[in-house]
Short mmCIF file of C-alpha atoms and ligand atoms in Angstrom, two decimals:
data_model
loop_
_atom_site.label_atom_id
_atom_site.label_comp_id
_atom_site.label_asym_id
_atom_site.label_seq_id
_atom_site.Cartn_x
_atom_site.Cartn_y
_atom_site.Cartn_z
CA UNK K 7 10.37 23.41 20.61
CA UNK K 8 10.78 24.79 17.07
CA UNK K 9 11.90 22.87 14.13
CA UNK K 10 14.95 24.96 13.35
CA UNK K 11 13.92 26.21 9.74
CA UNK K 12 15.77 29.09 8.21
CA UNK K 13 13.53 32.36 8.27
CA UNK K 14 13.03 33.09 4.37
CA UNK K 15 11.63 36.28 2.64
CA UNK K 16 9.75 34.10 0.58
CA UNK K 17 6.22 32.66 1.41
CA UNK K 18 6.57 29.20 3.13
CA UNK K 19 4.65 26.15 1.68
CA UNK K 20 4.57 23.34 4.01
CA UNK K 21 3.77 19.96 2.78
CA UNK K 22 2.92 17.19 4.83
CA UNK K 23 3.88 13.92 3.23
CA UNK K 24 6.45 13.03 0.71
CA UNK K 25 4.29 10.45 -1.30
CA UNK K 26 3.51 10.40 -5.04
CA UNK K 27 1.59 13.78 -4.55
CA UNK K 28 3.85 15.66 -2.13
CA UNK K 29 6.79 14.99 -4.37
CA UNK K 30 5.73 16.10 -7.41
CA UNK K 31 4.38 19.37 -5.88
CA UNK K 32 7.73 19.94 -4.08
CA UNK K 33 9.59 19.36 -7.53
CA UNK K 34 7.10 21.61 -9.38
CA UNK K 35 8.09 24.36 -6.84
CA UNK K 36 11.85 24.16 -7.66
CA UNK K 37 12.15 27.64 -9.22
CA UNK K 38 9.24 29.45 -7.73
CA UNK K 39 9.97 32.25 -5.09
CA UNK K 40 8.71 30.28 -2.20
CA UNK K 41 10.18 28.21 0.66
CA UNK K 42 9.32 24.47 0.42
CA UNK K 43 9.30 22.53 3.54
CA UNK K 44 8.50 18.92 3.35
CA UNK K 45 7.51 16.82 6.44
CA UNK K 46 7.58 13.15 6.27
CA UNK K 47 7.81 10.58 9.04
CA UNK K 48 10.04 8.41 6.86
CA UNK K 49 13.22 9.72 5.36
CA UNK K 50 12.42 7.86 2.14
CA UNK K 51 9.73 8.14 -0.87
CA UNK K 52 8.19 4.83 -1.28
CA UNK K 53 6.38 3.20 -4.08
CA UNK K 54 3.56 1.50 -2.58
CA UNK K 55 2.30 -0.34 -5.78
CA UNK K 56 5.19 -2.74 -5.45
CA UNK K 57 5.23 -3.29 -1.73
CA UNK K 58 3.58 -6.74 -2.23
CA UNK K 59 6.55 -7.81 -4.36
CA UNK K 60 8.76 -6.94 -1.32
CA UNK K 61 6.34 -9.13 0.80
CA UNK K 62 6.62 -11.97 -1.42
CA UNK K 63 10.48 -11.68 -1.98
CA UNK K 64 10.27 -10.85 -5.60
CA UNK K 65 12.00 -7.31 -5.09
CA UNK K 66 14.14 -6.04 -2.50
CA UNK K 67 12.94 -3.17 -0.37
CA UNK K 68 15.90 -0.74 -1.03
CA UNK K 69 14.63 -0.96 -4.78
CA UNK K 70 11.21 0.59 -4.09
CA UNK K 71 12.25 3.58 -1.88
CA UNK K 72 14.47 6.42 -2.32
CA UNK K 73 16.08 9.02 0.17
CA UNK K 74 13.99 12.16 0.05
CA UNK K 75 17.07 14.27 0.88
CA UNK K 76 18.76 12.65 -2.30
CA UNK K 77 15.75 13.42 -4.61
CA UNK K 78 15.91 16.98 -3.86
CA UNK K 79 19.58 17.52 -3.65
CA UNK K 80 20.47 20.98 -5.10
CA UNK K 81 17.01 22.20 -4.95
CA UNK K 82 17.90 25.50 -3.11
CA UNK K 83 14.29 26.30 -1.54
CA UNK K 84 13.89 22.71 -0.25
CA UNK K 85 13.95 22.00 3.50
CA UNK K 86 12.97 18.70 4.88
CA UNK K 87 12.16 17.67 8.45
CA UNK K 88 11.83 13.88 9.41
CA UNK K 89 8.78 14.29 11.82
CA UNK K 90 5.30 13.02 12.66
CA UNK K 91 2.75 15.81 12.02
CA UNK K 92 0.15 15.61 15.27
CA UNK K 93 -2.02 18.40 14.49
CA UNK K 94 -2.93 21.52 12.45
CA UNK K 95 -3.56 24.89 14.61
CA UNK K 96 -5.20 26.78 11.56
CA UNK K 97 -5.98 29.77 13.87
CA UNK K 98 -2.06 30.12 14.28
CA UNK K 99 -0.91 28.74 10.97
CA UNK K 100 1.07 26.26 12.50
CA UNK K 101 1.55 22.58 12.30
CA UNK K 102 2.51 20.69 15.52
CA UNK K 103 4.86 17.94 14.96
CA UNK K 104 6.99 15.51 16.87
CA UNK K 105 10.11 17.85 16.32
CA UNK K 106 8.49 21.08 17.13
CA UNK K 107 5.98 23.61 15.90
CA UNK K 108 6.40 24.71 12.15
CA UNK K 109 4.54 28.04 10.65
CA UNK K 110 3.26 27.73 7.38
CA UNK K 111 1.90 30.55 5.00
CA UNK K 112 0.24 27.85 2.73
CA UNK K 113 -0.26 24.12 4.10
CA UNK K 114 -0.76 21.12 1.80
CA UNK K 115 -1.84 18.09 3.16
CA UNK K 116 -0.37 14.94 1.13
CA UNK K 117 -0.84 12.28 3.68
CA UNK K 118 -2.26 9.70 1.51
CA UNK K 119 -4.27 6.91 3.19
CA UNK K 120 -4.24 4.28 6.04
CA UNK K 121 -5.89 0.78 6.14
CA UNK K 122 -9.39 0.58 6.86
CA UNK K 123 -10.11 -2.14 9.33
CA UNK K 124 -13.91 -1.11 9.47
CA UNK K 125 -13.88 -0.78 13.10
CA UNK K 126 -13.00 -4.40 13.52
CA UNK K 127 -10.55 -4.75 16.71
CA UNK K 128 -9.84 -8.33 16.27
CA UNK K 129 -8.70 -7.70 12.73
CA UNK K 130 -6.70 -4.51 13.48
CA UNK K 131 -4.68 -6.08 16.22
CA UNK K 132 -3.85 -9.26 14.63
CA UNK K 133 -3.82 -9.08 10.64
CA UNK K 134 -0.94 -8.36 8.46
CA UNK K 135 -1.39 -5.29 6.44
CA UNK K 136 0.98 -4.07 3.55
CA UNK K 137 1.02 -0.31 3.73
CA UNK K 138 4.56 0.50 4.52
CA UNK K 139 8.08 -1.19 3.82
CA UNK K 140 8.15 -2.54 7.57
CA UNK K 141 4.79 -4.01 6.85
CA UNK K 142 5.86 -5.79 3.72
CA UNK K 143 9.17 -7.00 5.32
CA UNK K 144 7.27 -8.31 8.47
CA UNK K 145 4.87 -10.10 6.05
CA UNK K 146 7.64 -11.79 4.30
CA UNK K 147 9.63 -12.72 7.31
CA UNK K 148 6.07 -14.13 9.06
CA UNK K 149 4.96 -16.37 6.15
CA UNK K 150 8.58 -17.94 5.94
CA UNK K 151 8.53 -18.35 10.13
CA UNK K 152 5.12 -20.04 9.73
CA UNK K 153 6.74 -22.51 7.28
CA UNK K 154 9.44 -23.39 9.66
CA UNK K 155 7.00 -23.82 12.37
CA UNK K 156 4.57 -26.06 10.39
CA UNK K 157 7.39 -28.59 10.16
CA UNK K 158 7.06 -28.99 13.75
CA UNK K 159 3.41 -28.58 14.16
CA UNK K 160 1.51 -31.13 16.49
CA UNK K 161 -1.95 -30.99 15.64
CA UNK K 162 -3.92 -30.81 12.40
CA UNK K 163 -5.56 -27.51 12.84
CA UNK K 164 -2.45 -25.80 14.02
CA UNK K 165 -0.69 -27.17 10.87
CA UNK K 166 -3.39 -25.92 8.84
CA UNK K 167 -3.36 -22.59 10.33
CA UNK K 168 0.33 -22.29 9.59
CA UNK K 169 0.08 -23.18 6.10
CA UNK K 170 -3.12 -21.28 5.02
CA UNK K 171 -2.76 -17.91 3.93
CA UNK K 172 -6.06 -15.66 3.66
CA UNK K 173 -6.23 -12.44 1.74
CA UNK K 174 -9.19 -10.29 2.45
CA UNK K 175 -9.99 -7.91 -0.55
CA UNK K 176 -10.44 -8.65 -3.96
CA UNK K 177 -8.72 -5.17 -5.21
CA UNK K 178 -5.45 -4.72 -7.15
CA UNK K 179 -3.41 -5.49 -4.06
CA UNK K 180 -5.30 -8.59 -2.83
CA UNK K 181 -5.43 -9.85 -6.25
CA UNK K 182 -1.60 -9.11 -6.98
CA UNK K 183 -0.59 -10.70 -3.57
CA UNK K 184 -2.67 -13.92 -4.00
CA UNK K 185 -1.04 -14.46 -7.43
CA UNK K 186 2.25 -13.83 -6.18
CA UNK K 187 1.96 -16.16 -3.27
CA UNK K 188 0.44 -18.87 -5.53
CA UNK K 189 3.45 -18.44 -7.83
CA UNK K 190 5.89 -18.85 -4.86
CA UNK K 191 4.01 -22.25 -3.97
CA UNK K 192 4.44 -23.41 -7.28
CA UNK K 193 8.11 -22.51 -8.13
CA UNK K 194 9.78 -21.73 -4.99
CA UNK K 195 8.57 -23.47 -1.75
CA UNK K 196 8.89 -27.06 -3.63
CA UNK K 197 12.54 -26.58 -3.59
CA UNK K 198 12.78 -25.02 -0.11
CA UNK K 199 10.61 -27.16 1.82
CA UNK K 200 10.41 -30.67 0.25
CA UNK K 201 9.26 -32.15 3.78
CA UNK K 202 6.11 -30.16 3.30
CA UNK K 203 3.24 -31.18 1.30
CA UNK K 204 2.25 -27.74 -0.50
CA UNK K 205 -1.04 -29.09 -1.41
CA UNK K 206 -1.83 -28.48 1.94
CA UNK K 207 -1.15 -24.84 1.40
CA UNK K 208 -4.37 -22.87 0.72
CA UNK K 209 -4.47 -19.64 -0.47
CA UNK K 210 -7.81 -17.95 -0.01
CA UNK K 211 -8.93 -14.65 -1.68
CA UNK K 212 -12.08 -13.51 0.23
CA UNK K 213 -13.99 -10.61 -1.43
CA UNK K 214 -17.18 -8.81 0.10
CA UNK K 215 -18.51 -7.87 -3.28
CA UNK K 216 -19.71 -10.09 -6.31
CA UNK K 217 -16.32 -9.72 -8.36
CA UNK K 218 -12.60 -9.13 -8.05
CA UNK K 219 -10.92 -5.72 -9.28
CA UNK K 220 -14.16 -3.80 -8.51
CA UNK K 221 -13.10 -0.64 -10.38
CA UNK K 222 -11.86 -2.38 -13.69
CA UNK K 223 -13.93 -3.61 -16.56
CA UNK K 224 -15.92 -6.92 -16.55
CA UNK K 225 -13.52 -8.72 -18.83
CA UNK K 226 -10.52 -7.48 -16.91
CA UNK K 227 -12.51 -9.06 -13.64
CA UNK K 228 -13.07 -12.34 -15.28
CA UNK K 229 -9.74 -12.71 -16.72
CA UNK K 230 -8.10 -11.94 -13.33
CA UNK K 231 -10.34 -14.35 -11.69
CA UNK K 232 -9.48 -17.10 -14.10
CA UNK K 233 -5.79 -16.55 -13.74
CA UNK K 234 -5.94 -16.86 -10.04
CA UNK K 235 -8.34 -20.07 -10.18
CA UNK K 236 -5.88 -21.64 -12.57
CA UNK K 237 -3.24 -21.10 -10.10
CA UNK K 238 -5.01 -22.57 -7.31
CA UNK K 239 -6.15 -19.63 -5.49
CA UNK K 240 -9.65 -20.28 -3.78
CA UNK K 241 -11.64 -17.03 -4.50
CA UNK K 242 -14.81 -16.71 -2.00
CA UNK K 243 -16.80 -13.76 -3.52
CA UNK K 244 -19.75 -12.14 -1.55
CA UNK K 245 -17.99 -13.48 1.70
CA UNK K 246 -17.35 -10.98 4.50
CA UNK K 247 -14.79 -11.49 7.46
CA UNK K 248 -16.51 -11.12 10.57
CA UNK K 249 -13.67 -11.59 12.98
CA UNK K 250 -9.97 -13.10 13.50
CA UNK K 251 -9.72 -15.13 16.67
CA UNK K 252 -7.34 -17.63 17.78
CA UNK K 253 -5.99 -18.45 14.37
CA UNK K 254 -9.50 -18.64 12.82
CA UNK K 255 -10.80 -16.23 10.27
CA UNK K 256 -14.88 -16.50 10.87
CA UNK K 257 -16.62 -15.68 7.53
CA UNK K 258 -20.09 -16.40 9.44
CA UNK K 259 -20.79 -16.65 13.07
CA UNK K 260 -19.64 -20.23 13.07
CA UNK K 261 -17.85 -20.96 9.66
CA UNK K 262 -14.08 -20.22 9.74
CA UNK K 263 -10.64 -20.98 7.81
CA UNK K 264 -7.79 -21.69 10.05
CA UNK K 265 -4.97 -19.52 9.58
CA UNK K 266 -1.95 -17.67 11.28
CA UNK K 267 -1.55 -15.64 8.03
CA UNK K 268 -4.31 -13.19 7.64
CA UNK K 269 -3.49 -10.45 4.97
CA UNK K 270 -5.98 -7.41 5.00
CA UNK K 271 -6.23 -5.60 1.75
CA UNK K 272 -9.88 -4.78 2.21
CA UNK K 273 -9.83 -0.89 1.79
CA UNK K 274 -8.30 2.31 2.93
CA UNK K 275 -9.30 5.51 4.55
CA UNK K 276 -7.55 9.04 4.20
CA UNK K 277 -4.84 9.76 6.37
CA UNK K 278 -6.36 12.95 7.99
CA UNK K 279 -4.25 15.08 10.36
CA UNK K 280 -6.26 16.38 13.39
CA UNK K 281 -7.31 19.96 13.73
CA UNK K 282 -9.42 20.37 10.91
CA UNK K 283 -13.22 21.04 11.48
CA UNK K 284 -15.45 17.75 11.10
CA UNK K 285 -17.58 18.89 8.46
CA UNK K 286 -14.59 19.05 6.17
CA UNK K 287 -13.85 15.50 6.73
CA UNK K 288 -15.94 12.60 4.95
CA UNK K 289 -16.88 9.37 6.47
CA UNK K 290 -13.67 7.53 5.30
CA UNK K 291 -11.54 10.51 6.60
CA UNK K 292 -10.74 12.30 3.13
CA UNK K 293 -10.96 16.02 3.07
CA UNK K 294 -13.29 18.01 0.83
CA UNK K 295 -11.61 20.25 -1.43
CA UNK K 296 -12.71 22.49 -4.24
CA UNK K 297 -11.87 22.05 -8.03
CA UNK K 298 -8.24 23.30 -7.28
CA UNK K 299 -7.56 21.29 -4.20
CA UNK K 300 -8.12 24.13 -1.58
CA UNK K 301 -9.78 22.77 1.68
CA UNK K 302 -13.47 23.73 1.63
CA UNK K 303 -13.58 26.82 4.02
CA UNK K 304 -9.99 27.62 4.17
CA UNK K 305 -8.06 30.27 2.50
CA UNK K 306 -4.32 28.84 2.83
CA UNK K 307 -4.85 24.97 3.36
CA UNK K 308 -4.92 22.42 0.43
CA UNK K 309 -5.03 18.53 0.11
CA UNK K 310 -3.89 16.41 -2.75
CA UNK K 311 -3.79 12.74 -3.49
CA UNK K 312 -5.53 9.95 -1.67
CA UNK K 313 -6.32 11.98 1.55
CA UNK K 314 -8.32 14.66 -0.75
CA UNK K 315 -12.03 14.07 -1.49
CA UNK K 316 -12.47 15.92 -4.84
CA UNK K 317 -15.85 15.34 -6.58
CA UNK K 318 -16.04 15.59 -10.48
CA UNK K 319 -18.64 15.56 -12.89
CA UNK K 320 -17.39 12.20 -14.14
CA UNK K 321 -16.63 11.05 -10.77
CA UNK K 322 -19.28 12.20 -8.52
CA UNK K 323 -17.94 9.86 -5.73
CA UNK K 324 -14.69 11.48 -5.61
CA UNK K 325 -11.51 10.87 -7.80
CA UNK K 326 -10.09 7.33 -7.06
CA UNK K 327 -7.15 6.88 -4.64
CA UNK K 328 -4.41 6.24 -7.40
CA UNK K 329 -1.06 7.27 -8.06
CA UNK K 330 -1.62 9.22 -11.14
CA UNK K 331 -4.49 11.26 -9.26
CA UNK K 332 -1.89 12.04 -6.38
CA UNK K 333 0.91 12.73 -9.10
CA UNK K 334 -1.36 15.11 -11.35
CA UNK K 335 -2.83 16.96 -8.44
CA UNK K 336 0.65 17.79 -7.09
CA UNK K 337 2.01 19.15 -10.49
CA UNK K 338 -1.39 21.05 -10.83
CA UNK K 339 -1.10 22.76 -7.48
CA UNK K 340 2.35 23.51 -7.98
CA UNK K 341 1.37 25.38 -11.12
CA UNK K 342 -1.60 27.11 -9.34
CA UNK K 343 0.59 28.21 -6.42
CA UNK K 344 2.93 29.90 -9.30
CA UNK K 345 -0.24 31.60 -10.78
CA UNK K 346 -1.52 32.86 -7.37
CA UNK K 347 2.17 34.34 -6.88
CA UNK K 348 1.60 36.24 -9.95
CA UNK K 349 -2.03 37.37 -8.96
CA UNK K 350 -3.41 35.11 -11.69
CA UNK K 351 -6.68 33.14 -10.79
CA UNK K 352 -6.02 29.36 -10.21
CA UNK K 353 -7.12 26.76 -12.84
CA UNK K 354 -9.51 23.88 -12.18
CA UNK K 355 -7.92 20.66 -11.96
CA UNK K 356 -8.79 17.68 -14.70
CA UNK K 357 -8.06 14.36 -14.12
CA UNK K 358 -6.52 12.45 -17.17
CA UNK K 359 -7.27 8.80 -16.63
CA UNK K 360 -4.37 7.11 -18.42
CA UNK K 361 -6.02 3.43 -17.34
CA UNK K 362 -5.84 0.87 -14.92
CA UNK K 363 -3.89 -2.24 -14.68
CA UNK K 364 -3.05 -5.32 -12.41
CA UNK K 365 -0.81 -8.09 -12.51
CA UNK K 366 -1.57 -11.61 -11.49
CA UNK K 367 1.31 -13.80 -12.07
CA UNK K 368 4.11 -14.34 -14.44
CA UNK K 369 3.02 -13.58 -17.97
CA UNK K 370 -0.60 -12.60 -16.71
CA UNK K 371 -1.87 -9.18 -16.22
CA UNK K 372 -4.97 -7.10 -16.90
CA UNK K 373 -5.03 -3.66 -18.33
CA UNK K 374 -8.04 -1.16 -19.04
CA UNK K 375 -7.11 1.89 -21.09
CA UNK K 376 -9.74 4.74 -21.83
CA UNK K 377 -12.19 4.21 -24.65
CA UNK K 378 -12.78 0.68 -23.80
CA UNK K 379 -9.56 -0.77 -24.74
CA UNK K 380 -8.69 -4.07 -22.80
CA UNK K 381 -5.98 -6.41 -23.05
CA UNK K 382 -4.49 -9.22 -21.02
CA UNK K 383 -1.90 -11.86 -20.98
CA UNK K 384 1.65 -11.40 -21.70
CA UNK K 385 1.44 -8.34 -23.45
CA UNK K 386 -0.47 -6.80 -20.60
CA UNK K 387 2.09 -8.43 -18.33
CA UNK K 388 4.87 -6.47 -20.26
CA UNK K 389 2.79 -3.32 -20.21
CA UNK K 390 2.59 -3.51 -16.37
CA UNK K 391 6.28 -4.04 -16.02
CA UNK K 392 7.23 -1.26 -18.39
CA UNK K 393 5.08 1.24 -16.46
CA UNK K 394 6.20 0.35 -13.29
CA UNK K 395 9.84 0.54 -14.21
CA UNK K 396 9.37 3.83 -15.46
CA UNK K 397 7.78 5.29 -12.60
CA UNK K 398 10.39 3.99 -10.05
CA UNK K 399 12.25 6.83 -8.56
CA UNK K 400 16.01 6.81 -9.37
CA UNK K 401 18.13 4.97 -11.93
CA UNK K 402 19.59 2.54 -9.38
CA UNK K 403 16.07 1.37 -8.35
CA UNK K 404 15.22 0.68 -11.79
CA UNK K 405 18.26 -1.30 -12.53
CA UNK K 406 17.92 -3.30 -9.23
CA UNK K 407 14.14 -3.91 -9.62
CA UNK K 408 14.89 -4.84 -13.69
CA UNK K 409 17.53 -7.34 -12.21
CA UNK K 410 15.35 -8.74 -9.59
CA UNK K 411 12.58 -9.38 -12.19
CA UNK K 412 14.91 -10.70 -14.91
CA UNK K 413 16.57 -13.23 -12.58
CA UNK K 414 13.06 -14.29 -11.16
CA UNK K 415 11.61 -14.82 -14.66
CA UNK K 416 14.32 -16.89 -15.98
CA UNK K 417 15.07 -18.95 -12.84
CA UNK K 418 11.45 -19.02 -11.65
CA UNK K 419 13.18 -18.33 -8.29
CA UNK K 420 13.10 -15.57 -5.87
CA UNK K 421 16.45 -14.94 -3.64
CA UNK K 422 14.64 -12.95 -1.22
CA UNK K 423 13.50 -15.07 1.25
CA UNK K 424 15.83 -14.44 4.35
CA UNK K 425 14.25 -14.21 7.65
CA UNK K 426 16.53 -11.30 8.76
CA UNK K 427 14.34 -9.92 11.40
CA UNK K 428 12.06 -12.39 12.91
CA UNK K 429 8.53 -10.87 13.28
CA UNK K 430 6.20 -11.69 16.13
CA UNK K 431 2.59 -10.06 16.46
CA UNK K 432 3.37 -8.24 19.68
CA UNK K 433 6.17 -6.41 17.66
CA UNK K 434 3.18 -5.22 15.44
CA UNK K 435 2.99 -1.31 14.95
CA UNK K 436 0.80 0.68 13.06
CA UNK K 437 2.00 3.42 10.55
CA UNK K 438 2.62 5.71 13.34
CA UNK K 439 4.72 3.37 15.18
CA UNK K 440 2.08 2.73 18.01
CA UNK K 441 2.04 -0.95 19.17
CA UNK K 442 -1.42 -2.38 17.99
CA UNK K 443 -1.26 -6.05 19.11
CA UNK K 444 -2.41 -6.75 22.88
CA UNK K 445 -2.56 -10.23 22.87
CA UNK K 446 -1.06 -13.03 20.56
CA UNK K 447 -3.02 -15.46 18.40
CA UNK K 448 -2.41 -18.96 19.55
CA UNK K 449 0.95 -20.24 17.89
CA UNK K 450 1.47 -23.91 17.85
CA UNK K 451 3.23 -25.79 20.45
CA UNK K 452 6.51 -27.09 19.22
CA UNK K 453 6.85 -31.02 18.62
CA UNK K 454 10.37 -31.76 19.43
CA UNK K 455 10.10 -35.10 17.26
CA UNK K 456 10.18 -35.33 13.67
CA UNK K 457 7.14 -34.16 12.11
CA UNK K 458 4.54 -36.25 10.91
CA UNK K 459 2.47 -36.06 7.61
CA UNK K 460 -0.47 -33.79 8.45
CA UNK K 461 -4.04 -34.05 6.99
CA UNK K 462 -5.46 -30.88 6.00
CA UNK K 463 -8.86 -29.65 7.57
CA UNK K 464 -11.43 -29.59 4.68
CA UNK K 465 -12.71 -25.98 4.48
CA UNK K 466 -16.17 -26.20 2.77
C1 FAD X 524 -0.34 -2.01 -1.31
C2 FAD X 524 -0.44 -0.90 -2.32
C3 FAD X 524 -0.54 -0.95 -3.69
C4 FAD X 524 -1.02 0.01 -4.35
N1 FAD X 524 -1.30 -0.23 -5.95
C5 FAD X 524 -1.31 0.65 -6.68
C6 FAD X 524 -1.16 0.67 -8.13
O1 FAD X 524 -0.82 -0.37 -8.67
N2 FAD X 524 -1.64 1.89 -8.96
C7 FAD X 524 -1.91 3.07 -8.55
O2 FAD X 524 -2.08 4.03 -9.15
N3 FAD X 524 -2.05 3.02 -7.09
C8 FAD X 524 -1.73 2.20 -6.30
N4 FAD X 524 -1.85 2.29 -4.99
C9 FAD X 524 -2.30 3.44 -4.41
C10 FAD X 524 -1.26 4.49 -4.51
O3 FAD X 524 -0.01 4.00 -3.89
C11 FAD X 524 -1.80 5.76 -3.83
O4 FAD X 524 -2.89 6.33 -4.54
C12 FAD X 524 -0.69 6.81 -3.85
O5 FAD X 524 0.51 6.54 -3.07
C13 FAD X 524 -1.11 8.20 -3.01
O6 FAD X 524 -0.34 9.20 -3.18
P1 FAD X 524 -0.23 10.07 -1.89
O7 FAD X 524 0.72 11.12 -2.13
O8 FAD X 524 -1.68 10.83 -1.67
O9 FAD X 524 0.33 9.52 -0.55
P2 FAD X 524 1.28 8.52 -0.37
O10 FAD X 524 2.26 7.99 -1.54
O11 FAD X 524 0.74 7.30 0.57
O12 FAD X 524 2.22 9.23 0.58
C14 FAD X 524 1.80 9.74 1.95
C15 FAD X 524 3.10 10.05 2.59
O13 FAD X 524 2.79 11.06 3.87
C16 FAD X 524 3.46 10.65 4.92
N5 FAD X 524 2.64 10.90 6.12
C17 FAD X 524 1.18 10.52 6.39
N6 FAD X 524 0.99 11.16 7.62
C18 FAD X 524 1.89 11.94 8.01
C19 FAD X 524 2.04 12.50 9.32
N7 FAD X 524 1.05 12.80 9.94
N8 FAD X 524 3.25 12.93 9.57
C20 FAD X 524 4.38 12.88 8.51
N9 FAD X 524 4.18 12.22 7.42
C21 FAD X 524 3.02 11.63 7.11
C22 FAD X 524 3.54 9.07 4.78
O14 FAD X 524 4.88 8.59 5.32
C23 FAD X 524 3.75 8.89 3.19
O15 FAD X 524 5.23 9.16 2.74
C24 FAD X 524 -1.28 1.09 -3.86
C25 FAD X 524 -1.51 1.34 -2.41
C26 FAD X 524 -0.86 0.47 -1.80
C27 FAD X 524 -0.86 0.46 -0.40
#
């Protein structure tokens, strides 16, 4: 089967992935004498930094995604195929996809990253991740489903497992989702669940290292930790999760926290595509590239963004897996393609670090700018909102996100807590749509009689 892409007299550049990097690259090539073929398994570009807001009901899913075909409407050299790339056949210059083979003159991998479960099967099969829009919607449903079940739970431990939420990973995603859940506990849940004693809802943030927000400044780490603790999040540093079985998250061989709700935000691997030789793939599945994103050992294969491992003098362990790196590499590679077409030598990529930020809750965010400039609190929060609003793709998305945030801010409420498509662990799928859960974690037996007030289990 072939993917039915028109033959062109221009060289064909095939881009796998329309995330931050792929999108910028395809746009940069709009006037170039090339045929641009973008392949993505989703027909939309998603804004991953705001996925956790979808998961906690602060934003609607539609406001952080944008149809790929609409982004490129009017770009004459652009073709899109909704497909899953299965492997690369570099000897034949072909990618094998779920809709057939696609030939390339130049190939760019912009496939992003996948959640890293560090080989822990029990966690991979039973925890919730936040890497995609379906993941975020599942998480939203699952948490609210579990509150409904908590009203009916029979035993103390079942009840506690339904109420507790354990977030693993103290990076930006872990911090942001813990803060958002704590705000929900404070402002939203008391109105919706007056029968539940929300003091029994404990939010834990477990981090294997000695601080949250590892890549940020010490000041931002301390500020973020303080903000979370003020919101009642229980932070456990130097704590490594061992396994997740029968509604128990074990952090030593015997000590555990009872929970149904384990959110895994402890790390990512590059989303490599099979077919490249093992020597170009790093331990965390990123692909080694040279200073202008060409895959080491290949003439016509490139990688950008999270999946690319580019070492620089300033960052000898590789550039960070962040949206601005992917965007800047996409634009730069587009410019280099135009130079190559004109017979000019490509230029080295230089990362321009604009700073890093994380939001904890309403009016509380931490921001690190270059040259050791740090700020926090309400000014940091406004900066975070402004930057994210401006980076969202599409005018409609900016307006909807702004409206959702403004309503949430002034009413201290989030409207988006419908359980539209109830989620069960047996429906759990990975990014490629493959089912992952083999068995279900024990769920409580339902008690047909009215709920008794439960005593929380003390977790030391
Ligand atoms: C929850 C979360 C929060 C984040 N917060 C921030 C933040 O606050 N600030 C920040 O700078 N960065 C943040 N990041 C990281 C940022 O999102 C990534 O660095 C960025 O998305 C990388 O861009 P990319 O183009 O490399 O890949 P992506 O944006 O991930 O895009 C990859 C695309 O490739 C497609 N794809 C992958 N494999 C295949 C295949 N085999 N076949 C077909 N299609 C495929 C995917 O569907 C996807 O559309 C966050 C990430 C997550 C998950």
